[in-house]
Coordinates of C-alpha atoms in Angstrom, one line a residue:
X203 CA 168.2 204.3 90.1
X204 CA 167.4 200.7 89.3
X205 CA 170.0 199.4 92.0
X206 CA 168.2 201.8 94.5
X207 CA 164.9 200.4 93.6
X208 CA 166.3 196.8 93.9
X209 CA 168.0 197.3 97.2
X210 CA 164.8 198.6 98.6
X211 CA 162.7 195.9 97.3
X212 CA 165.0 193.2 98.6
X213 CA 165.4 194.6 102.0
X214 CA 161.4 195.1 102.2
X215 CA 161.0 191.6 101.2
X216 CA 163.7 190.5 103.8
X217 CA 161.9 192.6 106.5
X218 CA 158.5 191.2 105.7
X219 CA 159.8 187.7 105.9
X220 CA 161.7 188.4 109.0
X221 CA 158.6 190.0 110.8
X222 CA 156.2 187.6 109.6
X223 CA 158.4 184.6 110.7
X224 CA 158.7 186.2 114.3
X225 CA 154.8 186.6 114.3
X226 CA 154.2 183.1 113.2
X227 CA 156.7 181.8 115.7
X228 CA 154.9 183.7 118.6
X229 CA 151.4 182.5 117.5
X230 CA 151.0 179.5 115.5
X231 CA 152.5 177.6 112.6
X232 CA 151.2 175.5 110.0
X233 CA 153.1 172.3 110.4
X234 CA 152.1 171.4 106.8
X235 CA 150.5 173.1 103.9
X236 CA 151.7 175.2 100.9
X237 CA 149.1 175.3 98.1
X238 CA 149.3 172.9 95.2
X239 CA 148.4 174.0 91.6
X240 CA 144.8 172.7 92.2
X241 CA 143.9 172.7 96.0
X242 CA 145.4 172.3 99.4
X243 CA 144.1 171.6 102.8
X244 CA 145.7 172.7 105.9
X245 CA 145.4 169.6 107.9
X246 CA 147.7 169.9 110.8
X247 CA 146.2 172.7 112.8
X248 CA 142.5 172.9 114.1
X249 CA 142.4 176.5 112.9
X250 CA 143.6 175.7 109.4
X251 CA 140.9 173.7 108.0
X252 CA 139.8 176.0 105.2
X253 CA 140.4 174.6 101.6
X254 CA 142.3 176.7 99.2
X255 CA 141.4 177.0 95.5
X256 CA 144.2 177.6 92.8
X257 CA 143.4 181.0 92.8
X258 CA 144.7 181.5 96.2
X259 CA 147.5 179.4 95.9
X260 CA 150.1 182.1 95.8
X261 CA 148.9 183.8 98.8
X262 CA 148.8 180.6 101.0
X263 CA 152.4 180.1 99.7
X264 CA 153.5 183.5 100.8
X265 CA 152.2 182.9 104.4
X266 CA 154.5 180.0 105.0
X267 CA 157.3 181.1 102.7
X268 CA 159.3 183.0 105.2
X269 CA 160.0 179.8 107.4
X270 CA 159.2 176.6 105.6
X271 CA 158.0 173.9 107.8
X272 CA 160.4 171.4 109.0
X273 CA 159.7 167.9 108.1
X274 CA 160.1 165.3 110.7
X275 CA 162.7 162.7 110.4
X276 CA 162.1 159.9 107.9
X277 CA 161.1 156.6 109.1
X278 CA 164.3 154.4 110.1
X279 CA 164.9 151.4 107.8
X280 CA 167.9 149.2 107.2
X281 CA 170.1 150.4 104.2
X282 CA 169.7 148.3 101.3
X283 CA 172.4 146.4 99.7
X284 CA 175.1 148.7 97.9
X285 CA 176.7 146.5 95.2
X286 CA 175.9 148.7 92.2
X287 CA 179.3 149.9 90.7
X288 CA 178.2 150.8 87.2
X289 CA 175.1 152.3 85.2
X290 CA 174.6 148.8 83.6
X291 CA 171.6 147.1 84.6
X292 CA 169.1 144.7 83.2
X293 CA 166.1 145.6 85.5
X294 CA 163.1 147.4 84.0
X295 CA 160.7 149.7 85.3
X296 CA 157.2 148.5 85.7
X297 CA 153.8 150.0 86.7
X298 CA 152.5 149.2 90.2
X299 CA 149.3 147.7 89.9
X300 CA 148.4 149.0 93.5
X301 CA 149.3 152.6 92.7
X302 CA 145.6 153.3 92.1
X303 CA 145.4 153.7 95.7
X304 CA 146.3 157.3 96.7
X305 CA 147.9 156.3 100.1
X306 CA 151.6 156.0 100.2
X307 CA 152.9 153.0 102.1
X308 CA 155.8 150.4 102.2
X309 CA 153.4 148.0 100.2
X310 CA 152.3 150.8 97.8
X311 CA 155.5 153.1 97.6
X312 CA 155.7 156.4 95.9
X313 CA 157.3 155.7 92.3
X314 CA 159.9 158.2 91.8
X315 CA 161.8 158.3 88.4
X316 CA 165.1 160.5 88.3
X317 CA 166.0 161.4 84.7
X318 CA 170.0 161.7 84.7
X319 CA 172.8 160.2 86.7
X320 CA 174.8 163.4 87.2
X321 CA 175.7 164.9 90.6
X322 CA 172.3 166.0 91.2
X323 CA 170.4 162.9 90.2
X324 CA 172.6 160.7 92.0
X325 CA 172.6 162.7 95.3
X326 CA 168.8 162.7 95.2
X327 CA 168.7 159.0 94.8
X328 CA 171.2 158.6 97.8
X329 CA 168.7 160.8 99.8
X330 CA 165.8 158.5 98.9
X331 CA 167.2 155.2 99.0
X332 CA 166.5 154.2 102.5
X333 CA 162.9 155.3 102.7
X334 CA 160.8 152.2 102.5
X335 CA 157.7 154.2 101.2
X336 CA 159.6 155.5 98.1
X337 CA 160.5 153.2 95.0
X338 CA 163.3 155.2 93.5
X339 CA 164.7 154.5 89.9
X340 CA 167.4 156.5 87.9
X341 CA 167.4 156.3 84.2
X342 CA 170.5 157.4 82.4
X343 CA 170.9 158.1 78.7
X344 CA 174.6 157.1 78.3
X345 CA 175.2 153.4 77.7
X346 CA 177.3 152.7 80.6
X347 CA 179.5 154.3 83.3
X348 CA 182.9 155.3 82.3
X349 CA 185.6 157.7 83.7
X350 CA 184.9 161.1 82.2
X351 CA 185.4 164.6 83.2
X352 CA 187.7 166.4 85.4
X353 CA 187.7 167.9 89.1
X354 CA 184.5 169.2 90.6
X355 CA 184.7 171.6 93.5
X356 CA 182.6 170.9 96.5
X357 CA 182.3 173.9 98.7
X358 CA 181.5 173.7 102.5
X359 CA 177.8 174.1 101.9
X360 CA 177.5 170.9 99.7
X361 CA 180.0 168.9 101.8
X362 CA 177.8 169.5 105.0
X363 CA 174.8 168.5 103.1
X364 CA 176.4 165.1 102.1
X365 CA 177.7 164.8 105.8
X366 CA 174.3 165.1 107.1
X367 CA 172.7 163.1 104.1
X368 CA 175.0 159.9 104.2
X369 CA 178.0 159.7 106.5
X370 CA 179.4 156.8 104.6
X371 CA 179.3 158.6 101.4
X372 CA 180.8 161.6 102.9
X373 CA 183.6 159.6 104.4
X374 CA 184.3 158.1 100.9
X375 CA 184.4 161.6 99.4
X376 CA 186.9 162.8 102.0
X377 CA 189.2 159.7 101.2
X378 CA 189.3 161.1 97.6
X379 CA 189.4 164.8 98.4
X380 CA 191.8 167.6 98.2
X381 CA 191.2 170.6 100.5
X382 CA 191.8 174.1 99.0
X383 CA 189.7 176.0 101.7
X384 CA 192.4 175.5 104.3
X385 CA 195.0 177.2 102.0
X386 CA 195.5 180.6 100.4
X387 CA 193.0 181.6 97.8
X388 CA 192.5 184.9 95.8
X389 CA 193.1 187.1 92.9
X390 CA 196.5 188.2 91.6
X391 CA 197.5 190.9 89.3
X392 CA 198.2 188.9 86.0
X393 CA 200.8 191.4 84.9
X394 CA 202.8 192.1 88.2
X395 CA 202.3 188.5 89.8
X396 CA 201.2 190.2 93.2
X397 CA 198.3 189.5 95.4
X398 CA 195.6 191.7 94.7
X399 CA 192.9 190.2 97.0
X400 CA 192.6 186.9 99.1
X401 CA 189.5 184.8 99.8
X402 CA 189.2 183.5 103.2
X403 CA 187.4 180.3 102.8
X404 CA 188.5 178.7 106.0
X405 CA 186.7 181.2 108.7
X406 CA 183.4 181.0 107.4
X407 CA 183.5 177.1 107.5
X408 CA 185.4 177.0 110.9
X409 CA 182.9 179.2 112.4
X410 CA 180.1 176.8 111.6
X411 CA 182.3 173.6 112.1
X412 CA 181.9 172.7 108.5
X413 CA 184.2 170.8 106.2
X414 CA 186.7 172.9 104.1
X415 CA 186.0 173.5 100.5
X416 CA 188.0 171.4 98.0
X417 CA 187.9 169.3 94.9
X418 CA 187.3 165.7 93.9
X419 CA 187.5 164.2 90.5
X420 CA 184.1 164.0 89.0
X421 CA 184.3 160.3 88.1
X422 CA 185.3 159.4 91.7
X423 CA 182.3 161.2 93.1
X424 CA 179.9 159.6 90.6
X425 CA 181.4 156.1 91.4
X426 CA 181.0 156.6 95.2
X427 CA 177.4 157.6 94.7
X428 CA 176.8 154.6 92.3
X429 CA 178.3 152.0 94.8
X430 CA 176.1 153.4 97.7
X431 CA 173.0 152.6 95.7
X432 CA 171.1 149.3 95.6
X433 CA 171.6 147.0 92.7
X434 CA 169.2 147.8 89.9
X435 CA 168.2 151.3 91.0
X436 CA 170.2 152.9 88.1
X437 CA 169.3 151.8 84.5
X438 CA 171.3 152.9 81.6
X439 CA 171.1 153.2 77.7
X440 CA 167.8 155.3 77.5
X441 CA 167.1 158.7 78.5
X442 CA 163.8 160.5 79.2
X443 CA 162.3 162.1 76.0
X444 CA 159.0 163.3 77.3
X445 CA 156.2 162.6 79.8
X446 CA 152.5 163.0 79.9
X447 CA 149.7 162.5 82.6
X448 CA 147.6 159.3 82.8
X449 CA 144.4 158.4 84.0
X450 CA 144.6 157.8 87.9
X451 CA 147.0 160.6 88.6
X452 CA 150.3 159.3 87.6
X453 CA 152.8 160.0 84.9
X454 CA 153.7 158.2 81.7
X455 CA 157.7 158.6 81.0
X456 CA 158.5 158.0 77.4
X457 CA 162.4 157.1 76.8
X458 CA 164.2 157.5 73.6
X459 CA 164.6 154.0 72.9
X460 CA 160.9 153.7 72.5
X461 CA 159.9 152.1 75.8
X462 CA 157.8 154.0 78.5
X463 CA 156.7 153.3 82.1
X464 CA 154.5 155.0 84.6
X465 CA 155.6 156.7 87.9
X466 CA 154.2 159.2 90.6
X467 CA 157.0 161.6 90.6
X468 CA 159.2 162.5 87.8
X469 CA 162.5 164.5 88.6
X470 CA 164.3 166.1 85.7
X471 CA 168.3 166.0 86.7
X472 CA 169.2 165.6 82.8
X473 CA 171.4 168.7 82.8
X474 CA 171.2 172.1 80.8
X475 CA 169.9 170.6 77.8
X476 CA 167.2 168.9 79.8
X477 CA 164.4 166.9 77.8
X478 CA 162.3 167.1 81.0
X479 CA 162.4 170.8 81.1
X480 CA 161.5 171.0 77.3
X481 CA 158.5 168.8 77.7
X482 CA 157.4 170.6 80.8
X483 CA 157.7 174.0 79.3
X484 CA 156.8 172.9 75.8
X485 CA 160.0 174.8 74.4
X486 CA 162.9 173.6 72.3
X487 CA 165.7 171.5 73.8
X488 CA 168.4 173.7 72.7
X489 CA 168.8 177.0 70.7
X490 CA 166.4 180.0 70.5
X491 CA 163.6 179.7 73.0
X492 CA 165.3 177.1 75.1
X493 CA 166.0 179.6 78.0
X494 CA 169.7 178.7 77.8
X495 CA 171.9 181.6 77.2
X496 CA 175.4 182.1 76.1
X497 CA 177.5 183.8 78.7
X498 CA 179.8 185.7 76.4
X499 CA 182.8 183.7 77.4
X500 CA 184.8 180.6 76.2
X501 CA 187.2 178.8 78.4
X502 CA 190.3 176.9 77.6
X503 CA 191.2 174.4 80.4
X504 CA 194.1 171.9 80.8
X505 CA 194.8 169.4 83.6
X506 CA 198.2 167.8 84.1
X507 CA 201.0 166.8 86.5
X508 CA 202.8 170.2 87.6
X509 CA 205.5 171.0 89.9
X510 CA 203.9 174.2 91.3
X511 CA 206.3 176.2 93.5
X512 CA 203.5 177.1 96.0
X513 CA 202.2 173.5 96.1
X514 CA 200.6 172.9 99.5
X515 CA 200.5 176.6 100.3
X516 CA 197.9 178.0 97.6
X517 CA 194.6 176.3 96.6
X518 CA 193.8 178.4 93.7
X519 CA 194.7 181.7 92.3
X520 CA 192.8 183.9 89.6
X521 CA 195.1 186.1 87.6
X522 CA 193.3 189.2 86.4
X523 CA 194.1 191.6 83.5
X524 CA 192.4 193.5 80.6
X525 CA 189.4 191.7 79.2
X526 CA 190.6 188.2 80.3
X527 CA 191.6 186.3 83.2
X528 CA 193.6 182.8 83.9
X529 CA 193.0 180.4 87.1
X530 CA 195.5 177.8 88.3
X531 CA 194.2 175.5 90.9
X532 CA 195.6 172.5 92.9
X533 CA 193.6 169.3 92.3
X534 CA 195.7 167.2 94.6
X535 CA 198.4 164.6 94.2
X536 CA 200.7 166.7 92.3
X537 CA 197.8 167.5 89.6
X538 CA 196.8 171.0 88.5
X539 CA 194.1 172.5 86.4
X540 CA 194.2 175.9 84.8
X541 CA 191.5 177.8 83.0
X542 CA 191.7 180.8 80.5
X543 CA 188.6 182.7 80.3
X544 CA 188.2 184.9 77.2
X545 CA 185.5 187.1 76.0
X546 CA 184.5 185.7 72.6
X547 CA 181.5 185.2 70.5
X548 CA 179.9 181.7 70.5
X549 CA 181.8 179.2 68.3
X550 CA 184.9 180.9 68.3
X551 CA 186.7 177.5 68.6
X552 CA 185.5 177.0 65.0
X553 CA 186.0 180.4 63.5
X554 CA 189.1 181.9 65.3
X555 CA 192.4 180.7 63.6
X556 CA 195.1 178.8 65.6
X557 CA 197.5 177.6 63.0
X558 CA 200.0 176.7 65.4
X559 CA 197.7 175.0 67.9
X560 CA 196.0 176.0 71.2
X561 CA 199.1 176.5 73.5
X562 CA 201.0 178.9 71.2
X563 CA 197.6 180.8 70.8
X564 CA 197.2 181.2 74.4
X565 CA 200.8 182.1 75.2
X566 CA 200.3 184.8 72.7
X567 CA 197.2 185.9 74.2
X568 CA 198.8 186.1 77.5
X569 CA 202.0 187.6 76.4
X570 CA 203.4 189.8 79.3
X571 CA 201.6 188.2 82.1
X572 CA 203.0 186.3 85.0
X573 CA 205.6 183.8 84.6
X574 CA 203.3 181.5 86.6
X575 CA 200.8 181.6 83.8
X576 CA 203.4 180.7 81.1
X577 CA 205.1 178.2 83.3
X578 CA 202.1 175.9 83.2
X579 CA 201.3 176.6 79.7
X580 CA 204.8 175.6 78.7
X581 CA 204.4 172.2 80.2
X582 CA 200.9 171.5 78.8
X583 CA 200.7 169.1 76.0
X584 CA 198.3 170.3 73.0
X585 CA 196.2 167.1 73.7
X586 CA 195.6 168.2 77.3
X587 CA 193.8 171.5 76.1
X588 CA 190.1 171.6 75.7
X589 CA 188.1 174.4 74.8
X590 CA 184.4 175.1 75.4
X591 CA 181.7 177.9 75.2
X592 CA 180.1 178.5 78.5
X593 CA 176.2 178.8 78.9
X594 CA 174.0 179.4 81.7
X595 CA 170.4 179.6 82.8
X596 CA 168.9 182.0 85.3
X597 CA 166.4 180.4 87.5
X598 CA 162.8 181.4 86.5
X599 CA 159.8 182.5 88.6
X600 CA 157.9 183.0 85.2
X601 CA 158.8 179.6 83.7
X602 CA 157.7 176.5 86.0
X603 CA 160.3 174.5 88.1
X604 CA 157.3 172.1 88.7
X605 CA 154.4 170.7 86.8
X606 CA 152.1 168.8 88.8
X607 CA 154.1 165.6 89.6
X608 CA 157.2 166.6 87.7
X609 CA 160.1 168.8 88.8
X610 CA 163.5 170.2 87.9
X611 CA 166.8 170.1 89.8
X612 CA 170.3 171.2 89.1
X613 CA 171.5 172.6 85.6
X614 CA 168.3 171.7 84.2
X615 CA 166.6 174.6 86.0
X616 CA 169.6 176.9 87.2
X617 CA 172.8 176.1 85.3
X618 CA 175.4 178.6 86.2
X619 CA 179.0 179.8 85.4
X620 CA 182.0 177.9 87.0
X621 CA 183.3 180.8 88.9
X622 CA 182.0 180.0 92.4
X623 CA 182.4 176.4 91.8
X624 CA 178.6 176.1 93.1
X625 CA 177.1 174.3 90.0
X626 CA 177.3 170.6 91.6
X627 CA 176.8 172.2 95.1
X628 CA 173.5 173.8 94.3
X629 CA 172.3 170.5 92.7
X630 CA 173.3 168.8 96.0
X631 CA 171.3 171.4 98.0
X632 CA 168.3 170.8 95.5
X633 CA 168.6 167.1 96.2
X634 CA 168.4 167.7 100.0
X635 CA 165.4 170.0 100.0
X636 CA 163.6 167.9 97.8
X637 CA 164.2 164.7 99.7
X638 CA 162.7 166.7 102.8
X639 CA 159.6 167.7 101.0
X640 CA 159.1 164.2 99.3
X641 CA 159.8 161.9 102.3
X642 CA 156.7 162.7 104.3
X643 CA 154.1 162.4 101.5
X644 CA 151.4 160.0 102.7
X645 CA 149.0 160.6 100.1
X646 CA 149.6 161.0 96.2
X647 CA 147.4 164.1 96.4
X648 CA 150.1 165.7 98.4
X649 CA 152.9 165.3 95.6
X650 CA 152.1 168.7 93.8
X651 CA 152.3 170.7 97.1
X652 CA 155.5 169.0 98.0
X653 CA 157.2 169.7 94.8
X654 CA 156.0 173.5 95.1
X655 CA 157.6 173.8 98.6
X656 CA 160.9 172.5 97.1
X657 CA 160.6 175.2 94.4
X658 CA 159.7 178.0 96.9
X659 CA 162.5 177.2 99.2
X660 CA 165.1 177.0 96.5
X661 CA 164.2 179.9 93.9
X662 CA 165.8 183.1 95.5
X663 CA 168.7 181.3 96.8
X664 CA 169.7 179.6 93.6
X665 CA 169.0 182.8 91.9
X666 CA 171.3 184.7 93.9
X667 CA 174.0 182.0 93.5
X668 CA 173.6 181.8 89.7
X669 CA 173.8 185.7 89.7
X670 CA 177.0 185.8 91.9
X671 CA 178.4 183.3 89.6
X672 CA 177.9 185.3 86.6
X673 CA 178.8 188.7 88.4
X674 CA 182.2 187.0 89.2
X675 CA 182.9 186.5 85.5
X676 CA 181.5 190.1 84.3
X677 CA 183.3 192.1 86.9
X678 CA 186.5 190.4 86.3
X679 CA 186.3 190.8 82.6
X680 CA 184.3 194.0 82.2
X681 CA 185.4 195.9 85.3
X682 CA 189.1 194.7 86.2
X683 CA 192.2 195.9 84.6
X684 CA 195.8 195.9 85.9
X685 CA 195.3 198.1 89.0
X686 CA 196.8 201.7 89.2
X687 CA 200.3 201.7 91.1
X688 CA 202.7 204.3 92.3
X689 CA 206.1 202.4 91.8
X690 CA 209.4 204.0 92.4
X691 CA 208.4 207.3 91.6
X692 CA 206.4 206.1 88.4
X693 CA 202.5 206.1 88.0
X694 CA 201.7 202.6 86.3
X695 CA 198.4 202.2 84.5
X696 CA 197.0 205.6 85.4
X697 CA 193.6 205.4 83.6
X698 CA 190.2 205.0 84.5
X699 CA 190.0 201.3 84.5
X700 CA 193.3 200.9 86.3
X701 CA 192.1 203.4 89.1
X702 CA 188.7 201.8 89.5
X703 CA 190.5 198.3 89.9
X704 CA 192.6 199.8 92.7
X705 CA 189.7 201.4 94.3
X706 CA 187.8 198.0 94.3
X707 CA 191.0 196.3 96.0
X708 CA 189.9 196.9 99.7
X709 CA 186.2 196.3 99.0
X710 CA 186.6 192.7 97.4
X711 CA 187.7 191.1 100.7
X712 CA 184.6 192.3 102.4
X713 CA 182.4 191.2 99.7
X714 CA 184.0 187.7 99.5
X715 CA 183.5 187.4 103.2
X716 CA 179.8 188.3 103.0
X717 CA 179.6 186.2 99.9
X718 CA 180.9 182.9 101.4
X719 CA 179.1 183.3 104.6
X720 CA 175.8 183.6 102.7
X721 CA 176.8 180.3 100.9
X722 CA 177.8 178.4 104.0
X723 CA 175.0 179.8 106.2
X724 CA 171.9 179.0 103.9
X725 CA 172.8 175.4 103.0
X726 CA 169.6 174.2 104.8
X727 CA 167.3 176.6 102.8
X728 CA 165.2 177.1 105.9
X729 CA 164.3 180.6 104.8
X730 CA 163.5 181.9 101.3
X731 CA 165.5 185.2 101.9
X732 CA 168.4 185.6 104.4
X733 CA 167.9 189.2 105.6
X734 CA 171.6 189.8 106.9
X735 CA 173.4 188.2 104.1
X736 CA 171.0 189.6 101.5
X737 CA 171.5 193.0 102.7
X738 CA 175.3 192.7 102.8
X739 CA 175.5 191.3 99.2
X740 CA 173.4 194.1 97.8
X741 CA 175.2 196.8 99.7
X742 CA 178.6 195.9 98.9
X743 CA 177.8 194.4 95.5
X744 CA 176.0 197.6 94.7
X745 CA 179.2 199.6 95.6
X746 CA 181.4 197.4 93.3
X747 CA 178.8 198.0 90.5
X748 CA 178.8 201.6 91.0
X749 CA 182.5 201.7 91.0
X750 CA 182.6 200.0 87.7
X751 CA 180.0 202.2 86.2
X752 CA 181.6 205.3 87.5
X753 CA 178.5 206.5 89.2
X754 CA 174.8 205.9 89.3
X755 CA 173.8 205.5 85.6
X756 CA 173.3 202.9 82.9
X757 CA 176.9 202.9 81.4
X758 CA 180.1 201.1 81.8
X759 CA 180.1 197.7 83.9
X760 CA 176.6 198.5 85.1
X761 CA 175.0 198.2 81.9
X762 CA 177.0 194.9 81.3
X763 CA 176.1 193.3 84.4
X764 CA 173.4 195.3 86.3
X765 CA 170.6 193.5 88.0
X766 CA 171.3 190.4 86.1
X767 CA 175.0 190.1 87.3
X768 CA 174.1 190.6 91.0
X769 CA 170.9 188.7 91.6
X770 CA 170.8 186.3 88.6
X771 CA 168.4 187.1 85.7
X772 CA 165.0 186.5 87.1
X773 CA 165.9 186.5 90.7
X774 CA 164.6 190.0 90.6
X775 CA 161.3 188.7 89.2
X776 CA 161.3 186.1 92.1
X777 CA 161.4 188.9 94.7
X778 CA 158.8 190.9 92.9
X779 CA 156.5 187.9 92.8
X780 CA 156.8 187.0 96.5
X781 CA 156.0 190.8 97.4
X782 CA 153.1 190.4 95.1
X783 CA 152.0 187.0 96.7
X784 CA 152.4 188.5 100.2
X785 CA 150.1 191.3 99.6

């Protein structure tokens, strides 16, 4: 019943958005003007001169939510020097004595501080670096840049953003890139080693003339971003600890080394354990009350040179079986990465005994599985295996994304499971949308409205992607088994879970197609809700959930995934809030 109600609400919201957008297009549009927390003025249309108090902020927002106004192109300016190759810098952040003037100009630029030099923070810095009206600084907690971390997937939506954001950065990324989207990808029966369902990543990208999905080493991506930034833009050795408002309308940013500085805008790009978020929401950095939740899964991962028999033909393959799954992916130059996802309580790495080591433990866990799984485990050294518990964070409509002149991006606000490889991609989309909203601020009084518009454009899409990522984990572990098969006169795995897994087989390619079209089509975040993709995702996703649950009810897979799995925690709240705002 909940699914029926949810589907109706989402489709109603989409129809409202679609209808209102057409109405606005045929009459008049506000070229500027979402309500800020305090007040807003519709300035670009003679018919929109009324002032809005905070009590009507939500209704003002809903009027323009359907089709956010397109920001004019930024003023052209020569690119600054790009000699920065590390996080080390001796430059300091100082207050601008002219900032008491509310007008933003090259002589009195908007001072933007970005907390965190991860993918989202550095992408945003690259977006803002050439704007003469913005003085951007990135503060990073780590003492210096070092090569750390494995490969990161950049899907077509993120690559297209990079291509439009900075063609030089995009070209450098491509020089270090390994395409997987132009190869075979999909799910295999972990026991029989047969293809169960394939993902078509190529066609949705080719239909839109977008780059293929692929992988790049995270340190390479970080280094490319850093080299593209001017000297001194990134400072290291102290992270943001807290912030507060100061007289004159700015923010005081306090760092964990005891220093502080003032800025006009603070962006929290400091990851899942964000100090900016904790300060904004007055909640703990970690643990209970922080809003970060354990996913229910731990992952073992290995990265190594491996002579795969299908090198150059297969990008990645997901081996499914009862209560666990195993992923092998090509990361380029003869290197491969594998992941073993297991349903375990948090901290199992400390409590579960592995007397002979991780590799023998995993071989025992996956006993009877595909020879490919054991072949790559056999050549993995013990020190090449890492284990970590997986945490995520549903985007929230109840808890703020913004606070006056501060905002959150990336994992700080919508950390997600790695199954779709969209964590970094969504951070890059955040950066692009935030740039579009910040670049045309002409007065510091407009900051709150610009940050709110960013949140409004990103909330539902990020919630959907976060939910799809969790959904992918939940349905594989809670819903999949070895599929039922009639083989040489024998009925193999003829049980409820096996039959359901077999029934899902023809539906999954359809769902994957809708999912990837949704991801690639909406990268510009022009609309809060994509009518066609949203309807498709809900329809086919609901069918998958119902199959897993055995019917309309609260049991089985549906209870484990339900609304949280399909839409992403508080994405449901977001839809309800938007409907309330509209009316």
